[in-house]
Tab-separated table of C-alpha atoms and ligand atoms in Angstrom:
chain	number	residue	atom	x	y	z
G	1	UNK	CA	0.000	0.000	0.000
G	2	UNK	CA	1.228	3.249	-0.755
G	3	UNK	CA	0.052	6.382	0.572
G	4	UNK	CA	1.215	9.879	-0.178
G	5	UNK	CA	0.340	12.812	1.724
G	6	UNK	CA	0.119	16.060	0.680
G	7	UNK	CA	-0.057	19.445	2.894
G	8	UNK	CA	-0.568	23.048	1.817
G	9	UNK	CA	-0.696	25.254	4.554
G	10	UNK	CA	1.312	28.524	5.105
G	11	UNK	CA	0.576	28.546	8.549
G	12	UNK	CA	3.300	26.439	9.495
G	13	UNK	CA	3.347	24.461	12.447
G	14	UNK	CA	0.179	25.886	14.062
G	15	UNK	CA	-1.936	24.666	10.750
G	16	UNK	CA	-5.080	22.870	11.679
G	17	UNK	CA	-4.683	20.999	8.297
G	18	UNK	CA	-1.351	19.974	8.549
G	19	UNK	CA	-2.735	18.562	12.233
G	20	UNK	CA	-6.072	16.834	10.672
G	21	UNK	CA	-4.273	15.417	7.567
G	22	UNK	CA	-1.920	13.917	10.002
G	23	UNK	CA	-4.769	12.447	12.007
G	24	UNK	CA	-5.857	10.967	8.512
G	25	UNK	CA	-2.137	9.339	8.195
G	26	UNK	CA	-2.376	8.094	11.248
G	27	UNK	CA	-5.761	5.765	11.266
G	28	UNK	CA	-4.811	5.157	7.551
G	29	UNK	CA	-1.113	2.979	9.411
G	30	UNK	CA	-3.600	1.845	11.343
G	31	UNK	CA	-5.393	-0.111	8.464
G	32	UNK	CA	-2.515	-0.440	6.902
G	33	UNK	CA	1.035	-0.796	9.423
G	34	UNK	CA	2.897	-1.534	6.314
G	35	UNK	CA	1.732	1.145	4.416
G	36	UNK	CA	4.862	3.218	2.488
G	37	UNK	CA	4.072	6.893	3.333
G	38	UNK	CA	5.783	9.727	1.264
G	39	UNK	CA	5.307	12.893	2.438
G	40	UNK	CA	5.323	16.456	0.277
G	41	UNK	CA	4.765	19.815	2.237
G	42	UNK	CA	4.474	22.041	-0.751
G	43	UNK	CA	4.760	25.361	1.779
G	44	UNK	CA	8.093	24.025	3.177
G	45	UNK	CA	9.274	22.511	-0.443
G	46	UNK	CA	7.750	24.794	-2.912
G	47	UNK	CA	7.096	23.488	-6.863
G	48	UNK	CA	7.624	26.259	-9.089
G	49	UNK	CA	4.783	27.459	-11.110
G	50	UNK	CA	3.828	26.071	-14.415
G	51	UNK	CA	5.419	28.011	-17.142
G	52	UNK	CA	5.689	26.988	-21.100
G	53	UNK	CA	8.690	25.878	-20.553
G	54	UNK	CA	8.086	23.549	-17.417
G	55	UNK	CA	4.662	22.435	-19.600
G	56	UNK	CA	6.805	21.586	-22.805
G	57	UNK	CA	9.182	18.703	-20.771
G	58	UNK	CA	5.940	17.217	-20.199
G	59	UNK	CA	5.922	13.298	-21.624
G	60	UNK	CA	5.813	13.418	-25.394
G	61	UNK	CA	6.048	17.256	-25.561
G	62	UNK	CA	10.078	17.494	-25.618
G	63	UNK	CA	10.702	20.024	-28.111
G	64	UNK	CA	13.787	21.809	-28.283
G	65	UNK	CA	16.637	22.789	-26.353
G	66	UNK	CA	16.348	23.137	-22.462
G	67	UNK	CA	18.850	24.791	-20.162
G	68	UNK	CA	19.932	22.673	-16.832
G	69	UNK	CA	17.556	24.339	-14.592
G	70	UNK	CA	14.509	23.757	-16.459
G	71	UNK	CA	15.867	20.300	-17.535
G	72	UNK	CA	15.505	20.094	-13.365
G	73	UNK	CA	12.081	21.465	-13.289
G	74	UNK	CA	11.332	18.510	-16.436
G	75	UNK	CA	12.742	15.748	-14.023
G	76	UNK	CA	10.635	17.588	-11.123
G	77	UNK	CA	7.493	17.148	-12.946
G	78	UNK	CA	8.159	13.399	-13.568
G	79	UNK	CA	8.957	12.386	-10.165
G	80	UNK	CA	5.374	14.233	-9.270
G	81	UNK	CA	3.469	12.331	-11.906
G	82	UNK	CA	5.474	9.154	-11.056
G	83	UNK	CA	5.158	9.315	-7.116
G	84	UNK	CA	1.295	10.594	-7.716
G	85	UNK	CA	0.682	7.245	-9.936
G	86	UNK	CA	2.284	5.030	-8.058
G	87	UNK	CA	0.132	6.000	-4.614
G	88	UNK	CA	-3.213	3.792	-3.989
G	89	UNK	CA	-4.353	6.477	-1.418
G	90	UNK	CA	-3.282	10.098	-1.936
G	91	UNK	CA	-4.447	12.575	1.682
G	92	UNK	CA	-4.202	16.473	0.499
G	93	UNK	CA	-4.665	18.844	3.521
G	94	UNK	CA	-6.184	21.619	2.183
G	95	UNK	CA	-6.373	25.007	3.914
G	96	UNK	CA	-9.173	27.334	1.842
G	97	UNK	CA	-7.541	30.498	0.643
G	98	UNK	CA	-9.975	33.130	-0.827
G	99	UNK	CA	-12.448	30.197	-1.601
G	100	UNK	CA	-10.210	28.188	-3.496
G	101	UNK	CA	-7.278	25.974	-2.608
G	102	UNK	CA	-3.566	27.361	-1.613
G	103	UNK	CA	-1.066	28.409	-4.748
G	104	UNK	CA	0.928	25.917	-3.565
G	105	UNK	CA	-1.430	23.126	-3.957
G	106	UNK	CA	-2.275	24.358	-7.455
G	107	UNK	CA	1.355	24.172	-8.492
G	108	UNK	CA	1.471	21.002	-7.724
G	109	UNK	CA	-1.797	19.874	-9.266
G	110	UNK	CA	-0.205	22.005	-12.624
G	111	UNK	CA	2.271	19.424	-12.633
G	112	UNK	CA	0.717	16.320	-12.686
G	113	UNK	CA	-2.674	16.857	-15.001
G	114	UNK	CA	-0.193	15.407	-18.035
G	115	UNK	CA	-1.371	14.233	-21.334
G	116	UNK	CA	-0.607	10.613	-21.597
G	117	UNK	CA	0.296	10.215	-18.072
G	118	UNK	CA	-3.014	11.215	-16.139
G	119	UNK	CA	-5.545	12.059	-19.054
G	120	UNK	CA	-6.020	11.009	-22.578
G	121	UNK	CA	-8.343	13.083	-25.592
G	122	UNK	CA	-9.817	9.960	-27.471
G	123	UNK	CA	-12.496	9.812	-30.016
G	124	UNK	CA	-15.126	9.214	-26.996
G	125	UNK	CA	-14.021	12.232	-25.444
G	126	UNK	CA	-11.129	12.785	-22.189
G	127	UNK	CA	-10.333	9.113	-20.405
G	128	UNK	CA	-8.514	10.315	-17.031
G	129	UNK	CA	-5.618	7.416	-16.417
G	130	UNK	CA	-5.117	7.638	-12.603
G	131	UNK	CA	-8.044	5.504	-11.828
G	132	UNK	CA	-8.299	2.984	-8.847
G	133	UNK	CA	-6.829	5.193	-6.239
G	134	UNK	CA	-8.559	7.011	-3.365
G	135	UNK	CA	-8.635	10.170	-2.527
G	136	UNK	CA	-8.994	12.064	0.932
G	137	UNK	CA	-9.301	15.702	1.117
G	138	UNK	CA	-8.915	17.184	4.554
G	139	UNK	CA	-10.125	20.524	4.049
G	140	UNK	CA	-10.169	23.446	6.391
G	141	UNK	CA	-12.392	27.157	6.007
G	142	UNK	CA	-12.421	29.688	8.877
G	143	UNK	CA	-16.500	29.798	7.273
G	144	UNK	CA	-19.295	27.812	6.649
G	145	UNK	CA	-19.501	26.369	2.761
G	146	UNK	CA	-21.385	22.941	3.465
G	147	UNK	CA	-24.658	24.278	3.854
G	148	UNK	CA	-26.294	28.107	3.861
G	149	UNK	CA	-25.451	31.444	2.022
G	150	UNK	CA	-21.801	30.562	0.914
G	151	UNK	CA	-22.362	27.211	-0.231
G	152	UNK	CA	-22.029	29.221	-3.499
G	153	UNK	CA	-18.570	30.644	-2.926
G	154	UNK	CA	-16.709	27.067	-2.109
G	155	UNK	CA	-14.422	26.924	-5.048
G	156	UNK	CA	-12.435	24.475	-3.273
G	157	UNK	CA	-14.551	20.837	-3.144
G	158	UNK	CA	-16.336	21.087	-6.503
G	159	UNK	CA	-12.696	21.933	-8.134
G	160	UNK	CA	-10.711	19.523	-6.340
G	161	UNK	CA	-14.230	16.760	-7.402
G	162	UNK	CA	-14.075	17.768	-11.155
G	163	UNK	CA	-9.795	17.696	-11.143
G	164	UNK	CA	-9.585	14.397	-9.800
G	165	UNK	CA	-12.608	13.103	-11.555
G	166	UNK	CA	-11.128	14.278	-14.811
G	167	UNK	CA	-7.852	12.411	-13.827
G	168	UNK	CA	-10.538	8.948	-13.491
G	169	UNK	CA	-10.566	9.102	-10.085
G	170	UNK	CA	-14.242	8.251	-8.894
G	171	UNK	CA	-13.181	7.762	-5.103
G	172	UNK	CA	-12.794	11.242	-3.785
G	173	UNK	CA	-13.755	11.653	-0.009
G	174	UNK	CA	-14.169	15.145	1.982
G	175	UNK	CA	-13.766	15.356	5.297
G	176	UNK	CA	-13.818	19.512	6.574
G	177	UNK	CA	-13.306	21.204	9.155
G	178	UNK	CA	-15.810	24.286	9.163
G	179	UNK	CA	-15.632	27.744	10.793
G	180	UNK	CA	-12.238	27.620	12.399
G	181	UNK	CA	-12.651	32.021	12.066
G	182	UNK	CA	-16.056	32.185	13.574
G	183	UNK	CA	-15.435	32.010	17.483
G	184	UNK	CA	-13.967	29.832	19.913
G	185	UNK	CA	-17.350	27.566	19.944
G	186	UNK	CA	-17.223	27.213	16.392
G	187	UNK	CA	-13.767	26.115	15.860
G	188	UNK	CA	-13.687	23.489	18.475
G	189	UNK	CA	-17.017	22.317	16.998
G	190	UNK	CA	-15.528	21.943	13.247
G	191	UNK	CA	-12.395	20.294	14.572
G	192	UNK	CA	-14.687	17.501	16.771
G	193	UNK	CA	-16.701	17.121	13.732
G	194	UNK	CA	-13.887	16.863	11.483
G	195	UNK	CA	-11.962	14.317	13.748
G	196	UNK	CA	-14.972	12.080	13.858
G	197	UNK	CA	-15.260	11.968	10.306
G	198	UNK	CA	-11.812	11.273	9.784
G	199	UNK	CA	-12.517	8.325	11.902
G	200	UNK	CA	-14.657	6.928	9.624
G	201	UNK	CA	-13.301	8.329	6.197
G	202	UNK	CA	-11.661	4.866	5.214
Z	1	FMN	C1	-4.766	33.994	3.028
Z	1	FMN	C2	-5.956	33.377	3.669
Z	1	FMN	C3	-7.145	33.320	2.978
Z	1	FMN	C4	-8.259	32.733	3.555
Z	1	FMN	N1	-9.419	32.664	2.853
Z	1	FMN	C5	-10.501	32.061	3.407
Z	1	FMN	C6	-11.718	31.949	2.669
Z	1	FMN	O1	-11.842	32.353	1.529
Z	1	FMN	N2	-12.768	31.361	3.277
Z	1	FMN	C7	-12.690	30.856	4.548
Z	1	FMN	O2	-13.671	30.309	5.039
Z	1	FMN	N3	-11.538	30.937	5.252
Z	1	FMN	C8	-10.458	31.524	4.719
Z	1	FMN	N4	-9.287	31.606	5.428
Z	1	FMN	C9	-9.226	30.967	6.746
Z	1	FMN	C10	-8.549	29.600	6.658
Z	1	FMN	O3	-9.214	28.732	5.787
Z	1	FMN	C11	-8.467	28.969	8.034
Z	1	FMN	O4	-7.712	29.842	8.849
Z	1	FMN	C12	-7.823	27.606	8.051
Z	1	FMN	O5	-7.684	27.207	9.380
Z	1	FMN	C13	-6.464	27.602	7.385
Z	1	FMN	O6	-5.924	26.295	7.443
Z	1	FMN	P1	-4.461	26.086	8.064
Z	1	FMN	O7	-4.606	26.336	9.542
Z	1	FMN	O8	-4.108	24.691	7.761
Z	1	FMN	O9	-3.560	27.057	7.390
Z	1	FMN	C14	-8.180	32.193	4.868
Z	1	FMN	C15	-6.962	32.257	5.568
Z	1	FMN	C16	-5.859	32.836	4.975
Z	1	FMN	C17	-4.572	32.882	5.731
């Protein structure tokens, strides 16, 4: 079983995703003791934005001359489409920034949507290639998004659904932590309901 963990939080070590997507680590070595675990904090070891460059090293796109560094930044994106296909259960802790997901997380998402690798165009339309794996989000908003007025505004959930769905990943599992900025109440609220549903999220 292989597992890789992702985090994306700039809050460093007082992140309440970092913490939950831990929690997640931990009951998944408890189903699984052998479990390999690889571990990517994309705050503390940044991947560089997509630029045309970075996109053209992408598998079957190597046209032209590269110089070392983005010949690095090629090699980069392979070992992050490699280590991504290998997992059977990838955990993302994922902070909400201004509705969405972190820049950080993005980055990293930039570099392993690859043609040929993760999705194919056919004649029947796009086939994602990562299928079989599971996929836990462990996401964290200082509001409320699963149910009232903002519902509307959570950018995060249904982009993260349609991304990994698009990659043929049907097994995508949310567990959130809710209003961590709306009082003392509320935060310790979201994190007991979080931490029970990461009890049962596998
Ligand atoms: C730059 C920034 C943007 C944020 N944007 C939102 C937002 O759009 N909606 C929300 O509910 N919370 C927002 N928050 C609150 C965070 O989601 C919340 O503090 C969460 O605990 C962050 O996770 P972390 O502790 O792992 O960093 C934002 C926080 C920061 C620092």
């Amino acid at each position: 079983m292989k597992i890789l963990h992702v985090d994306s939080s700039i809050s460093g070590d007082s992140s309440l995703s970092k913490e939950l997507s831990a929690l997640a680590i931990s009951h998944l070595r408890a189903v699984y003791p052998d479990a390999e675990v690889t571990y990517r904090d994309l705050v503390e070891t940044p991947v560089n934005h997509l630029t045309g460059s970075i996109f053209a090293g992408f598998d079957g796109l190597k046209t032209g001359e590269f110089d070392a560094v983005t010949r690095q930044e090629h090699q980069l994106s392979e070992r992050l489409v490699s280590e991504f296909l290998a997992s059977n259960i990838l955990v993302i802790g994922a902070p909400m920034y201004n509705f969405s997901i972190s820049t950080q997380l993005k980055a990293w998402l930039d570099r392993i949507a690859q043609l040929g690798r993760t999705f194919n165009y056919t004649q029947n339309g796009t086939v994602g290639l990562a299928g079989g794996k599971c996929v836990i989000v462990v996401s964290v908003c200082g509001g409320f998004y699963s149910h009232g007025s903002q519902a509307l505004m959570d950018f995060q959930e249904p982009y993260l659904c349609s991304f990994f769905k698009f990659l043929g990943i049907n097994d995508i599992r949310f567990v959130r932590a809710e209003g961590t900025m709306k009082g003392e109440l509320e935060r310790s609220e979201g994190i007991k309901v979080a931490k029970a549903a990461l009890s049962r999220v596998y």
